[in-house]
PDB file of C-alpha atoms in Angstrom:
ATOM      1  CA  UNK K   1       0.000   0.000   0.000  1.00  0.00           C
ATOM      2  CA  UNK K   2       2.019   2.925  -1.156  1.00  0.00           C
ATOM      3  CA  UNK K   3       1.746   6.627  -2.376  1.00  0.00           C
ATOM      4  CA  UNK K   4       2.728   9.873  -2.850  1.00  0.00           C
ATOM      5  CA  UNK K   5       2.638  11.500   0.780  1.00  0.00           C
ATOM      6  CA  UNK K   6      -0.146  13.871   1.279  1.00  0.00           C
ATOM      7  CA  UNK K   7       1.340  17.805   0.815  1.00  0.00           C
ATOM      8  CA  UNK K   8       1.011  19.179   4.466  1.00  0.00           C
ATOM      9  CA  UNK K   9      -1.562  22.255   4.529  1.00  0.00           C
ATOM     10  CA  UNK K  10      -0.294  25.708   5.212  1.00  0.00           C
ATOM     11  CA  UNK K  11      -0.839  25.833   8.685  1.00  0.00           C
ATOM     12  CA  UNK K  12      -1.216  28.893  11.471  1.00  0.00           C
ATOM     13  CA  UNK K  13       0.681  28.108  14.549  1.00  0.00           C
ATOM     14  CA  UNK K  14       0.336  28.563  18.429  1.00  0.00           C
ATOM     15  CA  UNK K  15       2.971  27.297  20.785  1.00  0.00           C
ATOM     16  CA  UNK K  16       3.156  23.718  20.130  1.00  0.00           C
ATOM     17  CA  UNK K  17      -0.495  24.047  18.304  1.00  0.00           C
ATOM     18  CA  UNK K  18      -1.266  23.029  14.836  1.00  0.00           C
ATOM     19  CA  UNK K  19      -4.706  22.739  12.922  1.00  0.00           C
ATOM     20  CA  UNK K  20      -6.153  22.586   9.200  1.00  0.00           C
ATOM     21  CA  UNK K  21     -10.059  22.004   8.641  1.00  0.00           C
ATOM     22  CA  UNK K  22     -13.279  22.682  10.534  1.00  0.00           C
ATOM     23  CA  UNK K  23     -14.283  20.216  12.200  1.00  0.00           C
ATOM     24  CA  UNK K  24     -17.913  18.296  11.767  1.00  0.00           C
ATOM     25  CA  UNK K  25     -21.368  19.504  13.852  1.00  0.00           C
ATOM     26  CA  UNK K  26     -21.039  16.369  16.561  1.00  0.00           C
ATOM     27  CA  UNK K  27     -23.330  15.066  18.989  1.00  0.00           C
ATOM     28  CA  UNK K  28     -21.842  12.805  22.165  1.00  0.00           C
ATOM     29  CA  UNK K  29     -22.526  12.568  25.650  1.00  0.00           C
ATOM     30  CA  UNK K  30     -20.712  15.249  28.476  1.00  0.00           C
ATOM     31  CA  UNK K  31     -16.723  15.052  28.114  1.00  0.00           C
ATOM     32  CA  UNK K  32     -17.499  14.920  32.860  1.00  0.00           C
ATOM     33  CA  UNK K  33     -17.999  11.848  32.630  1.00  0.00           C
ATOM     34  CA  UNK K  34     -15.043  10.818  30.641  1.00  0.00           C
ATOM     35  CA  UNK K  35     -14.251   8.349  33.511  1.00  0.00           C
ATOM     36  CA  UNK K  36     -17.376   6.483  32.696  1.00  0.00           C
ATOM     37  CA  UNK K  37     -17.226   6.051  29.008  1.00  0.00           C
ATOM     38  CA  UNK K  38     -13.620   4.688  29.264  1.00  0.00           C
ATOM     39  CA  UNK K  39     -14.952   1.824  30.845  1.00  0.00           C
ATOM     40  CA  UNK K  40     -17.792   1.237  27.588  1.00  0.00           C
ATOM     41  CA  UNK K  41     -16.948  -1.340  24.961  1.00  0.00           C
ATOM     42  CA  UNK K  42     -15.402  -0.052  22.239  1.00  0.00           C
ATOM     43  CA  UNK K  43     -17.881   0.072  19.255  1.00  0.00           C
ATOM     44  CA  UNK K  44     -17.664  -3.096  17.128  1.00  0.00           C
ATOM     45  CA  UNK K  45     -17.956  -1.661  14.095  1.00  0.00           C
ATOM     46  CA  UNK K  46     -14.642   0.045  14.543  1.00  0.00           C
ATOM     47  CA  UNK K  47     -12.156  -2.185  13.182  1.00  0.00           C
ATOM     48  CA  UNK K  48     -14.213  -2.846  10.428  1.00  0.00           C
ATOM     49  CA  UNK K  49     -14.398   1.158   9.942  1.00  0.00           C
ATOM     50  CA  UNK K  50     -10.793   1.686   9.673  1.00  0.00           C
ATOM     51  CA  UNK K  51     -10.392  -1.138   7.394  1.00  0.00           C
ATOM     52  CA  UNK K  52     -12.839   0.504   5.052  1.00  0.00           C
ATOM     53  CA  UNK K  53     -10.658   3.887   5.512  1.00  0.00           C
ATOM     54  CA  UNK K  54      -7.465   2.229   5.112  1.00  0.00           C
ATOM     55  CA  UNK K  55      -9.061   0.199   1.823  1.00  0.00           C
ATOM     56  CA  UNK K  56     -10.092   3.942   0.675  1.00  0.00           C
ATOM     57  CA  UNK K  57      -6.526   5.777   1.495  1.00  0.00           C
ATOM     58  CA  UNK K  58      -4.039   3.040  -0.289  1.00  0.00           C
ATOM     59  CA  UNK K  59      -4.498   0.756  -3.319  1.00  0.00           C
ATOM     60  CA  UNK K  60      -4.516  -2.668  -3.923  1.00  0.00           C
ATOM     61  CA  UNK K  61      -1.176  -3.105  -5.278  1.00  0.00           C
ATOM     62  CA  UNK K  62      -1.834  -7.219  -5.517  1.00  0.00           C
ATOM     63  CA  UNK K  63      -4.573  -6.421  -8.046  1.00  0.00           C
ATOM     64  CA  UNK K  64      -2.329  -4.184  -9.969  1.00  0.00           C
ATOM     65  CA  UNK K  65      -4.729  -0.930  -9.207  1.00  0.00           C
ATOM     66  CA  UNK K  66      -3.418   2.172  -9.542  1.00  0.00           C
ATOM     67  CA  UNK K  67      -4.723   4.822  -7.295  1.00  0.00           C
ATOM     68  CA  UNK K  68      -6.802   7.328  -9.650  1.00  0.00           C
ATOM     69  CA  UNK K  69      -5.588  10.404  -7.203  1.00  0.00           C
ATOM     70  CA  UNK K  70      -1.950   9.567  -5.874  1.00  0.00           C
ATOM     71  CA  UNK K  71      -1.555  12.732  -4.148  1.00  0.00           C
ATOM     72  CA  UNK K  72      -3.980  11.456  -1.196  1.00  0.00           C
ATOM     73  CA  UNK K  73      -2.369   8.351  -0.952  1.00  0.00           C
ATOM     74  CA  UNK K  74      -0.185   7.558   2.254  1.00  0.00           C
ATOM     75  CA  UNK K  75       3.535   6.673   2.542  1.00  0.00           C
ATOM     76  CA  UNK K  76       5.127   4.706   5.042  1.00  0.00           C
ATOM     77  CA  UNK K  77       7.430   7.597   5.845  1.00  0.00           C
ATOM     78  CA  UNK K  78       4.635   9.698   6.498  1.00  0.00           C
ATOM     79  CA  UNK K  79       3.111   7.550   9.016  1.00  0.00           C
ATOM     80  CA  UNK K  80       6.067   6.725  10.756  1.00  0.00           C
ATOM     81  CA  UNK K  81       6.833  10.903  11.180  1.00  0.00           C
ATOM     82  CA  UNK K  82       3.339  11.103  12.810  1.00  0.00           C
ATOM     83  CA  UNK K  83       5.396   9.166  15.683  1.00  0.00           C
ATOM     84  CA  UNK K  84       8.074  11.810  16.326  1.00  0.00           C
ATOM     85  CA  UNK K  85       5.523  14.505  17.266  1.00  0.00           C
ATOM     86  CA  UNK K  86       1.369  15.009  18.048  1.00  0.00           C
ATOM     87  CA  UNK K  87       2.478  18.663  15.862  1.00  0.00           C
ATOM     88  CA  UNK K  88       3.123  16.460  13.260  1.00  0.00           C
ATOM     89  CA  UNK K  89       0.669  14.291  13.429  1.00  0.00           C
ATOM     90  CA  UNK K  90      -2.083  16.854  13.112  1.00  0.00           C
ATOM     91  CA  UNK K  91       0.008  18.563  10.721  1.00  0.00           C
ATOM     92  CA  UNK K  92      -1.212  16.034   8.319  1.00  0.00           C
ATOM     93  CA  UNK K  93      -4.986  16.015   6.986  1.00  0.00           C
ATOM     94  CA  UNK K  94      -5.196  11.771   7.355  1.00  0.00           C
ATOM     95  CA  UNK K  95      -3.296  11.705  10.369  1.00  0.00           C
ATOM     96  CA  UNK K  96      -6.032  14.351  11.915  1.00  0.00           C
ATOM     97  CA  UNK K  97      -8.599  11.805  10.389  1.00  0.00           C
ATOM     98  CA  UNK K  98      -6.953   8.547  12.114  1.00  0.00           C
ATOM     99  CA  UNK K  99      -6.394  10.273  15.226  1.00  0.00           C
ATOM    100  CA  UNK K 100      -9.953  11.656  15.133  1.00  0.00           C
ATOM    101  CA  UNK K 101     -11.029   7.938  14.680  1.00  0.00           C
ATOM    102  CA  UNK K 102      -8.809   6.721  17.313  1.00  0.00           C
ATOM    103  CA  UNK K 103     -10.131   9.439  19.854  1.00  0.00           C
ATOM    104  CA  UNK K 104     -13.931   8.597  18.665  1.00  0.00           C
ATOM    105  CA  UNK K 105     -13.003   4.687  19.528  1.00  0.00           C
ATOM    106  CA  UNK K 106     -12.233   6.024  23.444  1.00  0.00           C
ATOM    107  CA  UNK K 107     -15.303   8.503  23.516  1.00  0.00           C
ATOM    108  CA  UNK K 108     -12.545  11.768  23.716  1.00  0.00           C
ATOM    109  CA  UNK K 109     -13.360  12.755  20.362  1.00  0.00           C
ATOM    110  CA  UNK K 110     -14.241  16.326  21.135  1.00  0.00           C
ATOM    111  CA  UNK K 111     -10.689  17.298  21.673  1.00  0.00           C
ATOM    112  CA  UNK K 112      -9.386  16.976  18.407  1.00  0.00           C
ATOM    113  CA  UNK K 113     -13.159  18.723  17.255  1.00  0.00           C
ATOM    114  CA  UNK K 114     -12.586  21.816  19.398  1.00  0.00           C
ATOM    115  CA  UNK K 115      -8.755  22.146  18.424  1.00  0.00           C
ATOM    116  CA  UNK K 116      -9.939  21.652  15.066  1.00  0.00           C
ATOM    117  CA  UNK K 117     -12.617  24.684  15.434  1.00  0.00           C
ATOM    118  CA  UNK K 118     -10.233  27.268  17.254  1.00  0.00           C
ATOM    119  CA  UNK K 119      -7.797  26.767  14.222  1.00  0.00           C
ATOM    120  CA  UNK K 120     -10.926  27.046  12.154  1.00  0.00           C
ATOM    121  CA  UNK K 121     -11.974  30.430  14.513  1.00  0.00           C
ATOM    122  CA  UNK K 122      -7.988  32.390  14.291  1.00  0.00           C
ATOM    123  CA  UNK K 123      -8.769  32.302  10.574  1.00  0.00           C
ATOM    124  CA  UNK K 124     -12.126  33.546  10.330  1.00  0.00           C
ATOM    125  CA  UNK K 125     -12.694  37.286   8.802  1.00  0.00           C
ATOM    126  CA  UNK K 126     -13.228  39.599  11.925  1.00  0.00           C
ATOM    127  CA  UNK K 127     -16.709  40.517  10.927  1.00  0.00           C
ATOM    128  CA  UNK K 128     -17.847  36.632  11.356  1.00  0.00           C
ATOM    129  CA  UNK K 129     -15.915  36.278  14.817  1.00  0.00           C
ATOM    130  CA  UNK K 130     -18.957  36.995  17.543  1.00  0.00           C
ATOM    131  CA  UNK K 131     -21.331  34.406  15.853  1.00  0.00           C
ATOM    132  CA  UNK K 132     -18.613  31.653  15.008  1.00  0.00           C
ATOM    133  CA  UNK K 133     -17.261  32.339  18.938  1.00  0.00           C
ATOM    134  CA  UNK K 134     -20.866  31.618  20.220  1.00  0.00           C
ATOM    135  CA  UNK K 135     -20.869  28.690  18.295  1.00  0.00           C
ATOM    136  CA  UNK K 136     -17.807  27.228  19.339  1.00  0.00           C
ATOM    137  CA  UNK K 137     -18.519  28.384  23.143  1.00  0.00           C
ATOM    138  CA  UNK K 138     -22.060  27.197  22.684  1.00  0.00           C
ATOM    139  CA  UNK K 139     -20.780  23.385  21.947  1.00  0.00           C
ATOM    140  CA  UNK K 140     -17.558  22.842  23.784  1.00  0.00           C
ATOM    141  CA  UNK K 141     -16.832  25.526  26.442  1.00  0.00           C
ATOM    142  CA  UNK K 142     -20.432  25.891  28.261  1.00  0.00           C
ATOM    143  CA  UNK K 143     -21.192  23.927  31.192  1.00  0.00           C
ATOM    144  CA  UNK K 144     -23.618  22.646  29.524  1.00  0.00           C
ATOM    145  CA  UNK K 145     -22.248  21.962  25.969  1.00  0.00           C
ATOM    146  CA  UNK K 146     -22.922  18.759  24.674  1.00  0.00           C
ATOM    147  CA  UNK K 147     -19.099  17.915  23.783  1.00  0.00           C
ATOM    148  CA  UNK K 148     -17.424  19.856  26.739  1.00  0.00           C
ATOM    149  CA  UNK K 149     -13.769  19.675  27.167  1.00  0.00           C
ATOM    150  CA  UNK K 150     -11.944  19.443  30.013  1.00  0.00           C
ATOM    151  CA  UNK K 151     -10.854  22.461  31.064  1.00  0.00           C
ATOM    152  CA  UNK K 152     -10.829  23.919  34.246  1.00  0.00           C
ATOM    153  CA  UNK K 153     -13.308  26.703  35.854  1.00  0.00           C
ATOM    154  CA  UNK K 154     -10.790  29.820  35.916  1.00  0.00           C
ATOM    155  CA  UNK K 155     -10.270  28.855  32.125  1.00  0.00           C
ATOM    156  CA  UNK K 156     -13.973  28.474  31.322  1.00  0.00           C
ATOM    157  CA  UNK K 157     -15.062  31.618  33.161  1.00  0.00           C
ATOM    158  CA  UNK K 158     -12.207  33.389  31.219  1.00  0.00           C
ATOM    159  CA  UNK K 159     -13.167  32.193  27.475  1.00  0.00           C
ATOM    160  CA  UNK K 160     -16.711  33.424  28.639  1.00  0.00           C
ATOM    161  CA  UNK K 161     -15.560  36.669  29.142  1.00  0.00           C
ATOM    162  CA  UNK K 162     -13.366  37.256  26.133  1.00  0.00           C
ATOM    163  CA  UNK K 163     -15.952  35.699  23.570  1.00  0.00           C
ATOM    164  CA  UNK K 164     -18.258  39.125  24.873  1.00  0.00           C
ATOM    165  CA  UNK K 165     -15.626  40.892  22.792  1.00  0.00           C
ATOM    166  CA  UNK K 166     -14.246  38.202  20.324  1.00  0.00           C
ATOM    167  CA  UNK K 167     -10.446  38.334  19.063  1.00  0.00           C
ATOM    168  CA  UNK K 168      -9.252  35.876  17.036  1.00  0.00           C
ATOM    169  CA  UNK K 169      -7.445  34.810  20.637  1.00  0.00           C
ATOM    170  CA  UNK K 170     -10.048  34.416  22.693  1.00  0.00           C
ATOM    171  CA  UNK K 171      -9.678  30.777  22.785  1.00  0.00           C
ATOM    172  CA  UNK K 172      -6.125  30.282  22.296  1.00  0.00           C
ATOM    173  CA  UNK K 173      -5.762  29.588  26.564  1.00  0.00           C
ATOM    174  CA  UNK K 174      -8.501  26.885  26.339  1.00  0.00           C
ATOM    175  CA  UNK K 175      -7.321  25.159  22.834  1.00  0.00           C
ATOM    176  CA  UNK K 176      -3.716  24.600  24.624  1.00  0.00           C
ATOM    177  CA  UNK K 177      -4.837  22.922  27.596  1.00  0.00           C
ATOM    178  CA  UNK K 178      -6.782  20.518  25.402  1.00  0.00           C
ATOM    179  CA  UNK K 179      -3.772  20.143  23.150  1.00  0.00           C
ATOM    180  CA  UNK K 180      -1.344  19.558  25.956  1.00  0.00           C
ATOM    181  CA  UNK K 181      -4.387  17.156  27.338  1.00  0.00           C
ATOM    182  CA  UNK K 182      -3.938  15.048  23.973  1.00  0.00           C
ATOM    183  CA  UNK K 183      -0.320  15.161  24.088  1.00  0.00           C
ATOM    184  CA  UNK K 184       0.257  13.745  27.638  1.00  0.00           C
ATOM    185  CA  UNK K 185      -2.982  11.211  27.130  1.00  0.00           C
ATOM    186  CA  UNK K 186      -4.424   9.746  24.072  1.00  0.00           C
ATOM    187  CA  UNK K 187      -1.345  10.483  21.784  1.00  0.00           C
ATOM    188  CA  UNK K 188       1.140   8.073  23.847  1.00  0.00           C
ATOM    189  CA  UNK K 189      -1.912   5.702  23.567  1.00  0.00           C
ATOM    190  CA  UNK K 190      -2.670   6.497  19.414  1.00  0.00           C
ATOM    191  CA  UNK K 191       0.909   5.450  18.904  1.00  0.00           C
ATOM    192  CA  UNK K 192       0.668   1.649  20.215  1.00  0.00           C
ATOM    193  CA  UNK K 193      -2.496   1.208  19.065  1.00  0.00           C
ATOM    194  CA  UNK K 194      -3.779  -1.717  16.808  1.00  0.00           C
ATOM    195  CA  UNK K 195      -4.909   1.649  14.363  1.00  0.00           C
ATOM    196  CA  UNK K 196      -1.789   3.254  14.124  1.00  0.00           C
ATOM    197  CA  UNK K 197       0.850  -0.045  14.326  1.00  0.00           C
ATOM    198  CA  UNK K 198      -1.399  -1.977  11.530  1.00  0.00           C
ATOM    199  CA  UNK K 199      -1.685   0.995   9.302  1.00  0.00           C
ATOM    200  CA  UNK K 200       1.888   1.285   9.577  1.00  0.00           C
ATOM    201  CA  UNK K 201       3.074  -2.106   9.323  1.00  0.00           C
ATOM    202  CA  UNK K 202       0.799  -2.532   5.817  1.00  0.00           C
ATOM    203  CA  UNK K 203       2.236   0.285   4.783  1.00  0.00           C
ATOM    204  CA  UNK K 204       5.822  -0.832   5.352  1.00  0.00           C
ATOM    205  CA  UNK K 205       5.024  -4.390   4.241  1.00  0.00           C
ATOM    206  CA  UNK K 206       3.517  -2.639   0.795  1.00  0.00           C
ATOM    207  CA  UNK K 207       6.400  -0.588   0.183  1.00  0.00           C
ATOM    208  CA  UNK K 208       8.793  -3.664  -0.336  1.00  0.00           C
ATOM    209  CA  UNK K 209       6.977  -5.638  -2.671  1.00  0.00           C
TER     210      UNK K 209
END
């Protein structure tokens, strides 16, 4: 399974921060009681999810298909960089995908969805600001949002505040301590996962034949 690697996006920064693409409207359960939900099942259709993705991404070289667009096809050097840094990792359109998928599979997905909207938010035209800040505060900062992150109260009450007045900073405090979250939690996890080591190991597997 092997391709031309995907051309990274240009990308704004924030200290140790990177992001591309909106992310999707979601609907999930409160990120409080993240305790709970790690102890569900995972969902069974999963594996056979990323299977269909990974079927989608890279072709069947056995079968002598050619991918029709080779610039979204994955390399095995591109994977394996996702391992040197989570920057990296969501540097890359798929990897944000297979993350995304990976963070779905352990009911944290709205981490990666927020980070994804404050990127989203620092590049929106001033004169949209107040009604895209709403939104984002609306779904992932209230105390009531139905894919709150976990951030703490002084950092909630302070996001409040500044969305009243909307810069494109306003959520720049929040959006790290979910990205250092990621980093520290799921991203150690993503990387000796069945998701990330398969995807990998195909991919090295592919490139020798």
């Amino acid at each position: 399974m092997r391709g031309a690697a995907i051309p990274a996006p240009r990308l704004h920064k924030m200290p140790g921060m990177l992001f591309s693409a909106p992310p999707k409207e979601l609907q999930g359960t409160d990120h409080s009681l993240l305790d709970d939900k790690t102890q569900k099942r995972r969902p069974k259709t999963f594996g056979m999810d990323v299977k269909a993705y990974l079927r989608s991404m890279i072709p069947h070289l056995e079968s002598g298909m050619k991918p029709s667009r080779s610039k979204d096809m994955l390399s095995a050097h591109e994977v394996l960089q996702w391992s040197q840094s989570l920057e990296k990792l969501l540097a890359n359109r798929a990897g944000q995908d297979i993350f995304g998928s990976f963070l779905k599979s352990e009911f944290s997905e709205e981490n990666i969805e927020f980070w994804l909207a404050c990127e989203d938010y620092k590049r929106t035209e001033s004169d949209l600001l107040h009604g895209k800040a709403e939104k984002i505060y609306k779904s992932f900062v209230h105390s009531d949002a139905a894919k709150q992150v976990n951030i703490d109260f002084h950092t909630r009450e302070s996001t409040a505040k500044k969305i009243k007045a909307p810069t494109p900073t306003c959520f720049d405090e929040a959006q790290k301590i979910i990205y250092t979250l990621m980093e520290k939690d799921s991203y150690p996890r993503f990387l000796k996962s069945n998701i990330y080591l398969n995807l990998l190991n195909d991919l090295q597997a592919n490139s020798l034949k």
